[in-house]
GROMACS .gro file of C-alpha atoms in nm:
model
  401
    1UNK     CA    1   4.716   1.566   0.171
    2UNK     CA    2   4.753   1.582  -0.209
    3UNK     CA    3   4.396   1.454  -0.251
    4UNK     CA    4   4.269   1.730  -0.023
    5UNK     CA    5   4.459   1.989  -0.224
    6UNK     CA    6   4.327   1.862  -0.559
    7UNK     CA    7   3.972   1.868  -0.420
    8UNK     CA    8   4.023   2.226  -0.302
    9UNK     CA    9   4.168   2.333  -0.640
   10UNK     CA   10   3.885   2.160  -0.831
   11UNK     CA   11   3.630   2.329  -0.606
   12UNK     CA   12   3.780   2.675  -0.650
   13UNK     CA   13   3.798   2.625  -1.025
   14UNK     CA   14   3.435   2.506  -1.036
   15UNK     CA   15   3.302   2.808  -0.847
   16UNK     CA   16   3.534   3.049  -1.030
   17UNK     CA   17   3.370   2.949  -1.358
   18UNK     CA   18   3.023   2.972  -1.209
   19UNK     CA   19   2.851   3.056  -1.538
   20UNK     CA   20   2.962   2.731  -1.703
   21UNK     CA   21   2.907   2.534  -1.384
   22UNK     CA   22   2.555   2.676  -1.354
   23UNK     CA   23   2.477   2.572  -1.709
   24UNK     CA   24   2.581   2.214  -1.631
   25UNK     CA   25   2.358   2.210  -1.320
   26UNK     CA   26   2.064   2.362  -1.510
   27UNK     CA   27   2.106   2.104  -1.787
   28UNK     CA   28   2.089   1.824  -1.530
   29UNK     CA   29   1.785   1.979  -1.359
   30UNK     CA   30   1.611   2.009  -1.697
   31UNK     CA   31   1.643   1.630  -1.736
   32UNK     CA   32   1.593   1.519  -1.375
   33UNK     CA   33   1.309   1.756  -1.282
   34UNK     CA   34   1.052   1.621  -1.533
   35UNK     CA   35   1.151   1.264  -1.443
   36UNK     CA   36   1.077   1.335  -1.077
   37UNK     CA   37   0.739   1.479  -1.175
   38UNK     CA   38   0.660   1.169  -1.383
   39UNK     CA   39   0.760   0.937  -1.100
   40UNK     CA   40   0.563   1.148  -0.851
   41UNK     CA   41   0.251   1.112  -1.069
   42UNK     CA   42   0.308   0.741  -1.113
   43UNK     CA   43   0.366   0.687  -0.740
   44UNK     CA   44   0.077   0.914  -0.639
   45UNK     CA   45  -0.183   0.767  -0.874
   46UNK     CA   46  -0.089   0.400  -0.858
   47UNK     CA   47   0.010   0.425  -0.492
   48UNK     CA   48  -0.327   0.581  -0.413
   49UNK     CA   49  -0.510   0.306  -0.599
   50UNK     CA   50  -0.309   0.036  -0.421
   51UNK     CA   51  -0.371   0.206  -0.086
   52UNK     CA   52  -0.745   0.208  -0.153
   53UNK     CA   53  -0.731  -0.159  -0.246
   54UNK     CA   54  -0.537  -0.242   0.071
   55UNK     CA   55  -0.755  -0.034   0.304
   56UNK     CA   56  -1.086  -0.170   0.169
   57UNK     CA   57  -1.144  -0.511   0.334
   58UNK     CA   58  -1.380  -0.610   0.051
   59UNK     CA   59  -1.078  -0.645  -0.176
   60UNK     CA   60  -0.933  -0.911   0.055
   61UNK     CA   61  -1.260  -1.099   0.094
   62UNK     CA   62  -1.296  -1.447  -0.052
   63UNK     CA   63  -1.662  -1.551  -0.076
   64UNK     CA   64  -1.764  -1.912  -0.142
   65UNK     CA   65  -2.029  -1.964  -0.411
   66UNK     CA   66  -2.313  -2.194  -0.312
   67UNK     CA   67  -2.326  -2.421  -0.010
   68UNK     CA   68  -2.076  -2.679   0.103
   69UNK     CA   69  -2.006  -2.903   0.398
   70UNK     CA   70  -1.707  -2.777   0.594
   71UNK     CA   71  -1.621  -2.931   0.929
   72UNK     CA   72  -1.448  -2.745   1.209
   73UNK     CA   73  -1.118  -2.930   1.158
   74UNK     CA   74  -1.091  -2.817   0.795
   75UNK     CA   75  -1.182  -2.459   0.892
   76UNK     CA   76  -0.924  -2.455   1.173
   77UNK     CA   77  -0.653  -2.576   0.935
   78UNK     CA   78  -0.742  -2.302   0.688
   79UNK     CA   79  -0.750  -2.039   0.963
   80UNK     CA   80  -0.394  -2.124   1.072
   81UNK     CA   81  -0.246  -2.049   0.730
   82UNK     CA   82  -0.013  -1.744   0.737
   83UNK     CA   83  -0.191  -1.586   0.438
   84UNK     CA   84  -0.530  -1.592   0.615
   85UNK     CA   85  -0.614  -1.288   0.827
   86UNK     CA   86  -0.969  -1.377   0.935
   87UNK     CA   87  -1.196  -1.678   0.907
   88UNK     CA   88  -1.529  -1.755   1.073
   89UNK     CA   89  -1.785  -2.019   0.974
   90UNK     CA   90  -2.130  -1.929   0.839
   91UNK     CA   91  -2.456  -2.105   0.915
   92UNK     CA   92  -2.736  -2.145   0.662
   93UNK     CA   93  -2.847  -1.805   0.534
   94UNK     CA   94  -3.215  -1.892   0.574
   95UNK     CA   95  -3.153  -1.950   0.945
   96UNK     CA   96  -2.933  -1.644   0.992
   97UNK     CA   97  -3.212  -1.388   1.030
   98UNK     CA   98  -3.367  -1.230   1.335
   99UNK     CA   99  -3.651  -0.987   1.390
  100UNK     CA  100  -3.533  -0.684   1.586
  101UNK     CA  101  -3.745  -0.431   1.772
  102UNK     CA  102  -3.664  -0.133   1.993
  103UNK     CA  103  -3.881   0.082   2.219
  104UNK     CA  104  -3.766   0.392   2.029
  105UNK     CA  105  -3.901   0.285   1.689
  106UNK     CA  106  -4.248   0.163   1.602
  107UNK     CA  107  -4.137  -0.107   1.362
  108UNK     CA  108  -4.001  -0.460   1.352
  109UNK     CA  109  -3.688  -0.504   1.142
  110UNK     CA  110  -3.587  -0.826   0.968
  111UNK     CA  111  -3.210  -0.824   1.002
  112UNK     CA  112  -2.941  -1.050   0.865
  113UNK     CA  113  -2.707  -1.200   1.123
  114UNK     CA  114  -2.339  -1.193   1.021
  115UNK     CA  115  -2.091  -1.416   1.208
  116UNK     CA  116  -1.802  -1.222   1.358
  117UNK     CA  117  -1.503  -1.273   1.583
  118UNK     CA  118  -1.190  -1.095   1.705
  119UNK     CA  119  -1.000  -0.900   1.437
  120UNK     CA  120  -1.301  -0.879   1.206
  121UNK     CA  121  -1.180  -0.657   0.917
  122UNK     CA  122  -1.524  -0.497   0.880
  123UNK     CA  123  -1.522  -0.391   1.246
  124UNK     CA  124  -1.163  -0.267   1.252
  125UNK     CA  125  -1.126   0.037   1.474
  126UNK     CA  126  -1.442  -0.017   1.682
  127UNK     CA  127  -1.248  -0.166   1.971
  128UNK     CA  128  -1.530  -0.408   2.063
  129UNK     CA  129  -1.630  -0.759   1.954
  130UNK     CA  130  -1.979  -0.911   1.968
  131UNK     CA  131  -1.918  -1.193   2.215
  132UNK     CA  132  -2.164  -1.440   2.361
  133UNK     CA  133  -2.533  -1.485   2.306
  134UNK     CA  134  -2.653  -1.135   2.392
  135UNK     CA  135  -2.406  -0.883   2.249
  136UNK     CA  136  -2.432  -0.756   1.892
  137UNK     CA  137  -2.290  -0.486   1.665
  138UNK     CA  138  -2.565  -0.332   1.454
  139UNK     CA  139  -2.514  -0.216   1.099
  140UNK     CA  140  -2.547   0.156   1.038
  141UNK     CA  141  -2.870   0.109   0.844
  142UNK     CA  142  -3.032  -0.107   1.113
  143UNK     CA  143  -2.928   0.131   1.392
  144UNK     CA  144  -3.085   0.426   1.210
  145UNK     CA  145  -3.414   0.244   1.148
  146UNK     CA  146  -3.432   0.121   1.508
  147UNK     CA  147  -3.316   0.461   1.641
  148UNK     CA  148  -3.065   0.302   1.877
  149UNK     CA  149  -2.701   0.353   1.964
  150UNK     CA  150  -2.426   0.177   2.155
  151UNK     CA  151  -2.542   0.071   2.501
  152UNK     CA  152  -2.911   0.032   2.415
  153UNK     CA  153  -3.104  -0.291   2.465
  154UNK     CA  154  -3.324  -0.422   2.184
  155UNK     CA  155  -3.548  -0.726   2.150
  156UNK     CA  156  -3.469  -1.007   1.910
  157UNK     CA  157  -3.729  -1.268   1.822
  158UNK     CA  158  -3.766  -1.567   1.595
  159UNK     CA  159  -4.033  -1.829   1.535
  160UNK     CA  160  -4.050  -2.194   1.437
  161UNK     CA  161  -4.304  -2.473   1.392
  162UNK     CA  162  -4.220  -2.754   1.633
  163UNK     CA  163  -4.429  -3.067   1.692
  164UNK     CA  164  -4.721  -2.911   1.510
  165UNK     CA  165  -4.717  -2.592   1.716
  166UNK     CA  166  -4.590  -2.247   1.623
  167UNK     CA  167  -4.341  -2.117   1.878
  168UNK     CA  168  -4.181  -1.774   1.915
  169UNK     CA  169  -3.897  -1.686   2.149
  170UNK     CA  170  -3.756  -1.348   2.249
  171UNK     CA  171  -3.398  -1.260   2.330
  172UNK     CA  172  -3.280  -0.930   2.481
  173UNK     CA  173  -2.971  -0.805   2.296
  174UNK     CA  174  -2.722  -0.536   2.393
  175UNK     CA  175  -2.597  -0.310   2.115
  176UNK     CA  176  -2.227  -0.283   2.199
  177UNK     CA  177  -2.144  -0.069   1.892
  178UNK     CA  178  -2.272   0.051   1.557
  179UNK     CA  179  -2.066  -0.054   1.255
  180UNK     CA  180  -1.957   0.209   1.002
  181UNK     CA  181  -2.179   0.248   0.697
  182UNK     CA  182  -1.906   0.104   0.473
  183UNK     CA  183  -1.896  -0.222   0.670
  184UNK     CA  184  -2.244  -0.347   0.576
  185UNK     CA  185  -2.494  -0.151   0.369
  186UNK     CA  186  -2.804  -0.361   0.447
  187UNK     CA  187  -3.000  -0.416   0.768
  188UNK     CA  188  -2.795  -0.656   0.974
  189UNK     CA  189  -2.601  -0.728   1.288
  190UNK     CA  190  -2.258  -0.875   1.357
  191UNK     CA  191  -2.292  -1.152   1.616
  192UNK     CA  192  -2.090  -1.426   1.777
  193UNK     CA  193  -2.094  -1.764   1.601
  194UNK     CA  194  -2.252  -1.923   1.911
  195UNK     CA  195  -2.560  -1.703   1.867
  196UNK     CA  196  -2.591  -1.800   1.500
  197UNK     CA  197  -2.561  -2.167   1.593
  198UNK     CA  198  -2.830  -2.118   1.855
  199UNK     CA  199  -3.066  -1.957   1.603
  200UNK     CA  200  -3.005  -2.239   1.354
  201UNK     CA  201  -3.055  -2.507   1.620
  202UNK     CA  202  -3.382  -2.351   1.732
  203UNK     CA  203  -3.520  -2.337   1.379
  204UNK     CA  204  -3.413  -2.700   1.322
  205UNK     CA  205  -3.604  -2.809   1.632
  206UNK     CA  206  -3.295  -2.863   1.845
  207UNK     CA  207  -3.264  -2.762   2.207
  208UNK     CA  208  -3.055  -2.463   2.315
  209UNK     CA  209  -2.998  -2.516   2.689
  210UNK     CA  210  -2.802  -2.192   2.731
  211UNK     CA  211  -3.114  -1.994   2.637
  212UNK     CA  212  -3.374  -2.232   2.780
  213UNK     CA  213  -3.510  -2.327   2.439
  214UNK     CA  214  -3.643  -2.680   2.428
  215UNK     CA  215  -3.609  -2.935   2.152
  216UNK     CA  216  -3.434  -3.253   2.050
  217UNK     CA  217  -3.060  -3.281   2.125
  218UNK     CA  218  -2.841  -3.120   1.858
  219UNK     CA  219  -2.606  -3.342   1.651
  220UNK     CA  220  -2.260  -3.401   1.792
  221UNK     CA  221  -2.083  -3.311   1.468
  222UNK     CA  222  -2.171  -2.981   1.303
  223UNK     CA  223  -2.083  -2.880   0.948
  224UNK     CA  224  -2.105  -2.535   0.802
  225UNK     CA  225  -2.228  -2.447   0.452
  226UNK     CA  226  -2.000  -2.145   0.415
  227UNK     CA  227  -1.754  -1.910   0.576
  228UNK     CA  228  -1.629  -1.553   0.588
  229UNK     CA  229  -1.267  -1.543   0.474
  230UNK     CA  230  -1.026  -1.252   0.438
  231UNK     CA  231  -0.672  -1.280   0.306
  232UNK     CA  232  -0.389  -1.115   0.496
  233UNK     CA  233  -0.308  -0.888   0.200
  234UNK     CA  234  -0.436  -0.825  -0.150
  235UNK     CA  235  -0.137  -1.019  -0.281
  236UNK     CA  236  -0.261  -1.334  -0.101
  237UNK     CA  237  -0.606  -1.334  -0.263
  238UNK     CA  238  -0.509  -1.509  -0.587
  239UNK     CA  239  -0.306  -1.791  -0.416
  240UNK     CA  240  -0.590  -1.860  -0.171
  241UNK     CA  241  -0.842  -1.864  -0.454
  242UNK     CA  242  -0.626  -2.117  -0.640
  243UNK     CA  243  -0.589  -2.329  -0.323
  244UNK     CA  244  -0.966  -2.345  -0.270
  245UNK     CA  245  -1.026  -2.417  -0.638
  246UNK     CA  246  -0.796  -2.720  -0.611
  247UNK     CA  247  -1.023  -2.848  -0.332
  248UNK     CA  248  -1.332  -2.802  -0.547
  249UNK     CA  249  -1.457  -2.488  -0.371
  250UNK     CA  250  -1.575  -2.218  -0.609
  251UNK     CA  251  -1.518  -1.868  -0.473
  252UNK     CA  252  -1.559  -1.509  -0.582
  253UNK     CA  253  -1.291  -1.246  -0.528
  254UNK     CA  254  -1.178  -0.912  -0.661
  255UNK     CA  255  -0.856  -1.064  -0.787
  256UNK     CA  256  -0.923  -0.925  -1.135
  257UNK     CA  257  -0.939  -0.566  -1.001
  258UNK     CA  258  -0.625  -0.621  -0.796
  259UNK     CA  259  -0.439  -0.769  -1.093
  260UNK     CA  260  -0.548  -0.475  -1.312
  261UNK     CA  261  -0.394  -0.220  -1.074
  262UNK     CA  262  -0.079  -0.428  -1.029
  263UNK     CA  263  -0.046  -0.465  -1.407
  264UNK     CA  264  -0.082  -0.088  -1.444
  265UNK     CA  265   0.189  -0.047  -1.180
  266UNK     CA  266   0.424  -0.282  -1.367
  267UNK     CA  267   0.358  -0.123  -1.706
  268UNK     CA  268   0.395   0.234  -1.581
  269UNK     CA  269   0.712   0.138  -1.393
  270UNK     CA  270   0.859  -0.012  -1.709
  271UNK     CA  271   0.771   0.300  -1.911
  272UNK     CA  272   0.910   0.531  -1.644
  273UNK     CA  273   1.238   0.344  -1.609
  274UNK     CA  274   1.280   0.333  -1.986
  275UNK     CA  275   1.243   0.711  -1.999
  276UNK     CA  276   1.467   0.755  -1.695
  277UNK     CA  277   1.744   0.536  -1.834
  278UNK     CA  278   1.737   0.713  -2.170
  279UNK     CA  279   1.750   1.052  -1.997
  280UNK     CA  280   2.029   0.956  -1.758
  281UNK     CA  281   2.240   0.793  -2.028
  282UNK     CA  282   2.195   1.093  -2.256
  283UNK     CA  283   2.286   1.340  -1.982
  284UNK     CA  284   2.581   1.125  -1.867
  285UNK     CA  285   2.725   1.122  -2.218
  286UNK     CA  286   2.665   1.496  -2.252
  287UNK     CA  287   2.828   1.570  -1.914
  288UNK     CA  288   3.117   1.336  -1.993
  289UNK     CA  289   3.179   1.511  -2.326
  290UNK     CA  290   3.163   1.853  -2.159
  291UNK     CA  291   3.409   1.753  -1.888
  292UNK     CA  292   3.635   1.599  -2.155
  293UNK     CA  293   3.634   1.932  -2.340
  294UNK     CA  294   3.696   2.112  -2.012
  295UNK     CA  295   4.001   1.894  -1.946
  296UNK     CA  296   4.134   1.971  -2.296
  297UNK     CA  297   4.078   2.341  -2.233
  298UNK     CA  298   4.284   2.321  -1.911
  299UNK     CA  299   4.561   2.092  -2.028
  300UNK     CA  300   4.825   2.352  -1.947
  301UNK     CA  301   4.702   2.403  -1.589
  302UNK     CA  302   4.668   2.031  -1.526
  303UNK     CA  303   5.014   1.957  -1.671
  304UNK     CA  304   5.161   2.218  -1.438
  305UNK     CA  305   4.997   2.035  -1.146
  306UNK     CA  306   5.165   1.717  -1.266
  307UNK     CA  307   5.493   1.908  -1.288
  308UNK     CA  308   5.476   2.029  -0.928
  309UNK     CA  309   5.425   1.680  -0.788
  310UNK     CA  310   5.063   1.570  -0.828
  311UNK     CA  311   5.031   1.213  -0.945
  312UNK     CA  312   4.809   1.075  -1.220
  313UNK     CA  313   4.558   0.939  -0.965
  314UNK     CA  314   4.534   1.285  -0.807
  315UNK     CA  315   4.462   1.458  -1.139
  316UNK     CA  316   4.182   1.211  -1.215
  317UNK     CA  317   3.992   1.347  -0.913
  318UNK     CA  318   3.975   1.693  -1.071
  319UNK     CA  319   3.680   1.621  -1.312
  320UNK     CA  320   3.525   1.378  -1.065
  321UNK     CA  321   3.493   1.644  -0.794
  322UNK     CA  322   3.343   1.890  -1.040
  323UNK     CA  323   3.096   1.627  -1.163
  324UNK     CA  324   2.994   1.564  -0.801
  325UNK     CA  325   2.915   1.934  -0.753
  326UNK     CA  326   2.712   1.936  -1.075
  327UNK     CA  327   2.514   1.632  -0.959
  328UNK     CA  328   2.432   1.781  -0.618
  329UNK     CA  329   2.338   2.127  -0.745
  330UNK     CA  330   2.144   1.982  -1.039
  331UNK     CA  331   1.957   1.751  -0.803
  332UNK     CA  332   1.872   2.046  -0.579
  333UNK     CA  333   1.738   2.247  -0.872
  334UNK     CA  334   1.541   1.944  -0.992
  335UNK     CA  335   1.379   1.914  -0.648
  336UNK     CA  336   1.273   2.280  -0.672
  337UNK     CA  337   1.123   2.214  -1.017
  338UNK     CA  338   0.944   1.904  -0.890
  339UNK     CA  339   0.804   2.073  -0.579
  340UNK     CA  340   0.666   2.359  -0.783
  341UNK     CA  341   0.510   2.128  -1.042
  342UNK     CA  342   0.369   1.893  -0.776
  343UNK     CA  343   0.212   2.182  -0.586
  344UNK     CA  344   0.049   2.312  -0.906
  345UNK     CA  345  -0.084   1.967  -1.004
  346UNK     CA  346  -0.220   1.884  -0.658
  347UNK     CA  347  -0.374   2.228  -0.621
  348UNK     CA  348  -0.538   2.205  -0.964
  349UNK     CA  349  -0.697   1.868  -0.875
  350UNK     CA  350  -0.767   1.940  -0.508
  351UNK     CA  351  -1.143   1.968  -0.565
  352UNK     CA  352  -1.153   1.614  -0.704
  353UNK     CA  353  -0.944   1.454  -0.427
  354UNK     CA  354  -1.023   1.345  -0.073
  355UNK     CA  355  -0.874   1.534   0.220
  356UNK     CA  356  -0.501   1.465   0.243
  357UNK     CA  357  -0.489   1.283  -0.091
  358UNK     CA  358  -0.227   1.387  -0.347
  359UNK     CA  359  -0.190   1.292  -0.711
  360UNK     CA  360   0.178   1.384  -0.736
  361UNK     CA  361   0.382   1.285  -0.433
  362UNK     CA  362   0.729   1.153  -0.348
  363UNK     CA  363   0.858   1.008  -0.022
  364UNK     CA  364   1.187   1.115   0.142
  365UNK     CA  365   1.352   0.790   0.032
  366UNK     CA  366   1.269   0.876  -0.329
  367UNK     CA  367   1.471   1.199  -0.298
  368UNK     CA  368   1.761   1.000  -0.155
  369UNK     CA  369   1.744   0.745  -0.439
  370UNK     CA  370   1.735   1.026  -0.696
  371UNK     CA  371   2.044   1.186  -0.539
  372UNK     CA  372   2.232   0.856  -0.527
  373UNK     CA  373   2.155   0.769  -0.889
  374UNK     CA  374   2.240   1.120  -1.007
  375UNK     CA  375   2.575   1.129  -0.826
  376UNK     CA  376   2.660   0.779  -0.951
  377UNK     CA  377   2.574   0.870  -1.312
  378UNK     CA  378   2.773   1.195  -1.291
  379UNK     CA  379   3.080   1.028  -1.140
  380UNK     CA  380   3.071   0.753  -1.403
  381UNK     CA  381   3.044   1.022  -1.672
  382UNK     CA  382   3.343   1.200  -1.517
  383UNK     CA  383   3.544   0.883  -1.566
  384UNK     CA  384   3.570   0.973  -1.937
  385UNK     CA  385   3.729   1.305  -1.850
  386UNK     CA  386   3.937   1.135  -1.582
  387UNK     CA  387   4.089   0.905  -1.842
  388UNK     CA  388   4.167   1.208  -2.056
  389UNK     CA  389   4.332   1.394  -1.768
  390UNK     CA  390   4.538   1.086  -1.678
  391UNK     CA  391   4.712   1.106  -2.017
  392UNK     CA  392   4.841   1.459  -1.959
  393UNK     CA  393   5.221   1.452  -1.925
  394UNK     CA  394   5.425   1.691  -1.705
  395UNK     CA  395   5.635   1.779  -2.013
  396UNK     CA  396   5.334   1.965  -2.155
  397UNK     CA  397   5.360   2.204  -1.863
  398UNK     CA  398   5.733   2.260  -1.930
  399UNK     CA  399   5.664   2.369  -2.287
  400UNK     CA  400   5.422   2.630  -2.159
  401UNK     CA  401   5.669   2.783  -1.908
   0.00000   0.00000   0.00000
């Protein structure tokens, strides 16, 4: 009951002296507002760069340099790692080409065949997978040159010299989808690994019974010179690169670009928190000194409260409650300052940004963190004034009566 009464008295006193209370709130907003703008810029710029890195599958790609000899057991073990999102073997690049022709275009297109499988990062969002020997996903460039779209049938052909004779075979292929332009810029097609193996076997003079292509029996054990590998996240690229390097496999990644953005994030975070800590400490000391002076100014009133039965612990709540109000109102004013500044910054740079992109942005949890830190700093600052008020004796109130 006494605590409720002291909170009510502190509240009435705070709003009665609204001019002084408003100055405290404005002083807090003047410190917190610019810090929110700085953090919004840091989060918007670095967050946007990290989002672009995460969304672009090329940043998670790990490409082997040169040719190797990788058996299926080694590839399966690598595929099962939790930091690997996608892995499919590659056949020899010289054997991974196919001549494509459609009835709608008067040209024959030499296209690169790219091994694919379920969850291919480059085909994310298409909803289809090139499965089997006769289903392919054309690149945007190849589809334009062949003038075809999803559902069309095109002719694929390849030739070889076998037993002194030149042979050419044809294979009808269904275009199940057209990949986005960002997936593959050259003329190509995403195909199932079994089709790539069939093309390689045919060129090597091996038989492909599934397609009726004759030749010598293929070897029982197959090795692959390369692979398509994508890490689960950009943070897994560097560890996977180090793992492959330990096994003597030289790879190329964009780890340097990823590390550059992450280093910028760390450096800007350190700078921001240094500024934030200096600002909060400075304001906390200023608020604590102001509340201390306020307690001295109201010694007579507070001593009378002690005289009528309020305990020392109750009196301590007086500056704490007022500091809480200052923190909440100052935070609210700082949000208004931030929203106005963020709108002006984003509007000024809108012509240089993609649709929906913002340079200065904060998430709802950032507002909550700012409120929590502000209230905590204000209450800790009020502890100085609370210690001062705890030393007020009831006898001081008697001398004033």
